[in-house]
CSV table of C-alpha atoms and ligand atoms in Angstrom, one decimal:
chain,number,residue,atom,x,y,z
A,8,UNK,CA,-0.1,-0.2,-0.2
A,9,UNK,CA,1.2,3.8,-0.3
A,10,UNK,CA,3.1,5.1,2.9
A,11,UNK,CA,2.4,8.8,1.6
A,12,UNK,CA,2.5,11.0,-1.3
A,13,UNK,CA,6.0,11.9,-2.9
A,14,UNK,CA,6.7,14.8,-5.0
A,15,UNK,CA,9.6,14.6,-7.0
A,16,UNK,CA,11.4,16.9,-5.3
A,17,UNK,CA,11.2,15.2,-1.6
A,18,UNK,CA,12.8,11.9,-3.3
A,19,UNK,CA,16.7,12.6,-2.3
A,20,UNK,CA,15.6,14.0,1.3
A,21,UNK,CA,13.3,11.0,2.2
A,22,UNK,CA,15.6,8.5,0.5
A,23,UNK,CA,18.5,9.2,2.3
A,24,UNK,CA,16.4,9.7,6.0
A,25,UNK,CA,14.1,6.7,5.3
A,26,UNK,CA,15.6,3.8,2.6
A,27,UNK,CA,17.5,0.9,3.6
A,28,UNK,CA,20.9,0.5,2.2
A,29,UNK,CA,20.0,-0.8,-1.5
A,30,UNK,CA,17.9,2.2,-2.1
A,31,UNK,CA,19.9,4.8,-0.3
A,32,UNK,CA,22.8,3.9,-2.5
A,33,UNK,CA,21.2,3.8,-6.0
A,34,UNK,CA,19.8,7.1,-5.1
A,35,UNK,CA,23.5,8.2,-4.0
A,36,UNK,CA,24.2,7.1,-7.4
A,37,UNK,CA,21.8,8.6,-9.4
A,38,UNK,CA,22.4,12.0,-7.7
A,39,UNK,CA,26.3,11.2,-8.2
A,40,UNK,CA,26.5,10.2,-11.8
A,41,UNK,CA,23.4,11.4,-13.1
A,42,UNK,CA,22.4,7.9,-14.8
A,43,UNK,CA,21.6,4.5,-13.2
A,44,UNK,CA,21.6,1.4,-15.4
A,45,UNK,CA,18.8,-0.4,-16.6
A,46,UNK,CA,18.1,-2.9,-13.2
A,47,UNK,CA,19.0,-0.5,-11.2
A,48,UNK,CA,16.4,1.9,-12.7
A,49,UNK,CA,13.8,-1.0,-12.2
A,50,UNK,CA,15.3,-1.7,-8.3
A,51,UNK,CA,14.4,2.0,-7.7
A,52,UNK,CA,12.0,3.0,-10.2
A,53,UNK,CA,9.6,-0.1,-8.6
A,54,UNK,CA,10.4,1.3,-5.0
A,55,UNK,CA,9.7,4.8,-5.5
A,56,UNK,CA,6.3,3.7,-7.4
A,57,UNK,CA,5.5,1.7,-4.0
A,58,UNK,CA,6.0,4.3,-1.7
A,59,UNK,CA,3.3,6.5,-3.4
A,60,UNK,CA,5.3,8.2,-6.3
A,61,UNK,CA,3.0,9.1,-9.2
A,62,UNK,CA,3.3,8.2,-13.2
A,63,UNK,CA,3.7,12.2,-13.6
A,64,UNK,CA,5.9,12.9,-10.5
A,65,UNK,CA,8.3,10.0,-11.2
A,66,UNK,CA,8.8,11.6,-14.9
A,67,UNK,CA,10.1,14.6,-13.6
A,68,UNK,CA,12.2,13.0,-11.1
A,69,UNK,CA,14.0,11.1,-13.7
A,70,UNK,CA,14.3,13.9,-16.2
A,71,UNK,CA,16.0,16.0,-13.6
A,72,UNK,CA,17.6,13.2,-11.7
A,73,UNK,CA,19.4,12.7,-15.9
A,74,UNK,CA,20.9,16.0,-15.9
A,75,UNK,CA,23.4,15.7,-18.5
A,76,UNK,CA,21.2,14.6,-21.5
A,77,UNK,CA,18.7,16.2,-23.2
A,78,UNK,CA,15.0,16.0,-23.7
A,79,UNK,CA,15.1,14.6,-26.9
A,80,UNK,CA,17.4,11.6,-25.7
A,81,UNK,CA,15.0,11.4,-22.2
A,82,UNK,CA,12.2,10.7,-24.2
A,83,UNK,CA,13.2,8.4,-26.5
A,84,UNK,CA,15.3,6.7,-24.6
A,85,UNK,CA,14.3,6.5,-20.8
A,86,UNK,CA,10.4,7.8,-20.4
A,87,UNK,CA,9.1,4.6,-21.6
A,88,UNK,CA,10.6,2.9,-19.4
A,89,UNK,CA,9.0,5.5,-16.5
A,90,UNK,CA,5.4,4.8,-18.1
A,91,UNK,CA,6.5,1.1,-18.5
A,92,UNK,CA,7.0,0.3,-14.7
A,93,UNK,CA,3.8,1.7,-14.2
A,94,UNK,CA,2.0,-0.4,-16.6
A,95,UNK,CA,1.3,2.4,-19.1
A,96,UNK,CA,3.1,0.6,-21.6
A,97,UNK,CA,4.3,-2.5,-23.5
A,98,UNK,CA,2.5,-5.5,-21.2
A,99,UNK,CA,0.5,-3.2,-19.5
A,100,UNK,CA,1.5,-4.8,-16.4
A,101,UNK,CA,1.2,-2.6,-13.2
A,102,UNK,CA,4.5,-4.0,-11.6
A,103,UNK,CA,5.0,-4.6,-7.9
A,104,UNK,CA,8.3,-3.3,-5.8
A,105,UNK,CA,10.9,-6.2,-5.7
A,106,UNK,CA,10.9,-7.5,-2.6
A,107,UNK,CA,14.4,-8.6,-0.5
A,108,UNK,CA,14.4,-12.8,-1.7
A,109,UNK,CA,14.3,-11.3,-5.6
A,110,UNK,CA,16.8,-8.3,-5.1
A,111,UNK,CA,19.1,-11.1,-3.6
A,112,UNK,CA,18.4,-13.8,-5.7
A,113,UNK,CA,18.1,-12.4,-9.5
A,114,UNK,CA,20.0,-10.3,-11.3
A,115,UNK,CA,22.8,-10.5,-9.7
A,116,UNK,CA,25.2,-7.3,-10.2
A,117,UNK,CA,28.1,-7.1,-12.3
A,118,UNK,CA,31.0,-5.0,-11.2
A,119,UNK,CA,29.8,-2.3,-12.6
A,120,UNK,CA,25.8,-2.0,-11.6
A,121,UNK,CA,24.6,-0.7,-8.2
A,122,UNK,CA,21.5,-2.5,-7.5
A,123,UNK,CA,21.0,-5.7,-5.7
A,124,UNK,CA,21.1,-5.7,-2.0
A,125,UNK,CA,24.6,-4.8,-0.1
A,126,UNK,CA,24.7,-7.0,2.6
A,127,UNK,CA,24.4,-9.9,-0.2
A,128,UNK,CA,26.6,-8.2,-3.4
A,129,UNK,CA,29.2,-5.9,-1.6
A,130,UNK,CA,32.7,-7.1,-0.7
A,131,UNK,CA,33.4,-6.7,2.7
A,132,UNK,CA,35.6,-3.9,2.4
A,133,UNK,CA,32.9,-2.3,0.2
A,134,UNK,CA,30.2,-2.9,3.1
A,135,UNK,CA,32.4,-1.8,5.9
A,136,UNK,CA,33.2,1.7,4.5
A,137,UNK,CA,29.9,2.5,3.4
A,138,UNK,CA,28.6,1.3,6.9
A,139,UNK,CA,31.2,3.7,8.3
A,140,UNK,CA,31.2,6.6,6.2
A,141,UNK,CA,27.3,6.8,5.0
A,142,UNK,CA,26.2,5.2,8.3
A,143,UNK,CA,28.8,6.8,10.4
A,144,UNK,CA,28.7,3.0,12.5
A,145,UNK,CA,31.8,2.5,14.9
A,146,UNK,CA,34.1,-0.4,14.9
A,147,UNK,CA,32.4,-2.5,17.7
A,148,UNK,CA,29.0,-1.9,15.3
A,149,UNK,CA,30.0,-2.3,11.9
A,150,UNK,CA,32.2,-5.7,12.8
A,151,UNK,CA,28.6,-6.8,14.1
A,152,UNK,CA,26.9,-6.4,11.0
A,153,UNK,CA,30.5,-7.7,8.7
A,154,UNK,CA,30.2,-11.0,11.0
A,155,UNK,CA,25.9,-11.3,10.6
A,156,UNK,CA,26.6,-11.2,6.5
A,157,UNK,CA,29.6,-13.5,6.6
A,158,UNK,CA,26.8,-16.0,8.3
A,159,UNK,CA,24.9,-15.1,5.4
A,160,UNK,CA,22.4,-13.7,7.5
A,161,UNK,CA,21.5,-10.7,5.1
A,162,UNK,CA,18.0,-10.0,6.0
A,163,UNK,CA,19.3,-9.8,10.1
A,164,UNK,CA,22.2,-7.6,8.9
A,165,UNK,CA,19.8,-5.2,7.5
A,166,UNK,CA,17.6,-5.4,10.4
A,167,UNK,CA,20.3,-4.8,12.8
A,168,UNK,CA,21.7,-2.0,10.9
A,169,UNK,CA,17.6,-0.4,10.9
A,170,UNK,CA,17.8,-0.9,14.9
A,171,UNK,CA,21.4,0.9,15.3
A,172,UNK,CA,20.2,3.9,13.2
A,173,UNK,CA,17.0,4.5,14.5
A,174,UNK,CA,17.8,3.8,18.2
A,175,UNK,CA,15.5,0.7,18.3
A,176,UNK,CA,16.6,-2.1,21.1
A,177,UNK,CA,18.7,-5.2,19.5
A,178,UNK,CA,15.9,-7.6,18.1
A,179,UNK,CA,13.0,-5.1,18.4
A,180,UNK,CA,13.2,-5.1,14.4
A,181,UNK,CA,11.0,-3.0,12.4
A,182,UNK,CA,7.4,-2.6,14.8
A,183,UNK,CA,9.3,-3.0,17.6
A,184,UNK,CA,8.2,-6.4,18.4
A,185,UNK,CA,11.2,-8.5,16.3
A,186,UNK,CA,9.9,-8.3,12.7
A,187,UNK,CA,12.6,-8.5,10.4
A,188,UNK,CA,13.3,-7.0,7.1
A,189,UNK,CA,11.9,-8.7,4.1
A,190,UNK,CA,11.0,-5.9,1.2
A,191,UNK,CA,12.7,-2.6,1.0
A,192,UNK,CA,9.2,-0.7,1.0
A,193,UNK,CA,8.6,-1.9,4.8
A,194,UNK,CA,11.5,-1.1,6.1
A,195,UNK,CA,10.9,2.6,5.0
A,196,UNK,CA,7.5,3.0,5.9
A,197,UNK,CA,8.5,1.9,9.5
A,198,UNK,CA,11.7,3.9,9.4
A,199,UNK,CA,9.2,7.1,8.1
A,200,UNK,CA,6.3,6.1,10.9
A,201,UNK,CA,9.2,6.2,13.4
A,202,UNK,CA,10.0,9.7,13.1
A,203,UNK,CA,6.0,10.6,13.4
A,204,UNK,CA,5.6,8.9,16.5
B,16,LIG,FE1,18.0,-3.8,0.8
B,16,LIG,FE2,16.6,-6.0,2.2
B,16,LIG,FE3,19.2,-6.3,1.4
B,16,LIG,FE4,17.9,-4.8,3.0
B,16,LIG,S1,18.1,-6.6,2.8
B,16,LIG,S2,19.2,-3.7,2.2
B,16,LIG,S3,15.8,-4.1,2.2
B,16,LIG,S4,17.8,-5.8,-0.3
């Protein structure tokens, strides 16, 4: 379901504040490179749609984000994809946002890609550096996350990062009752809700 009504200009700040690492990294790449590759656009675009971003605002967001290309190129090469995500082109399927299982198991990112799940797909060094620079985690917290990842518990690592960065006690999870991260949109919604309470 839709968590809130968002406009294009709100996205970057909302993503930084409330999105899980996979989406935050895509948002950051888009800001830095003014571009995202196909799978990244799908993963991030469907996430934003499920947050409540309508197609007109989505077109505005992607157009502004791809700041280094002309309107003509945008309209020819990217507009269709944005509308496709909303079921307005091609097969006309209103695609759902990808779950963690989908992101972790399918469309494994190559070396130049930034989609996927950082807990599953980043090297330990890259993950450690993201935890310290983007999230400001100290040594002990960072080591705990890395050990969890090493044992293959990606969802647990993501849930622990949520707890650490939202002042939530260990084991309380997304909802205060131990809910583990299984979908990026649930992560966002819980984070956003905590801010309201
Ligand atoms: Fe994203 Fe899910 Fe990975 Fe967390 S566990 S970073 S929400 S794919």
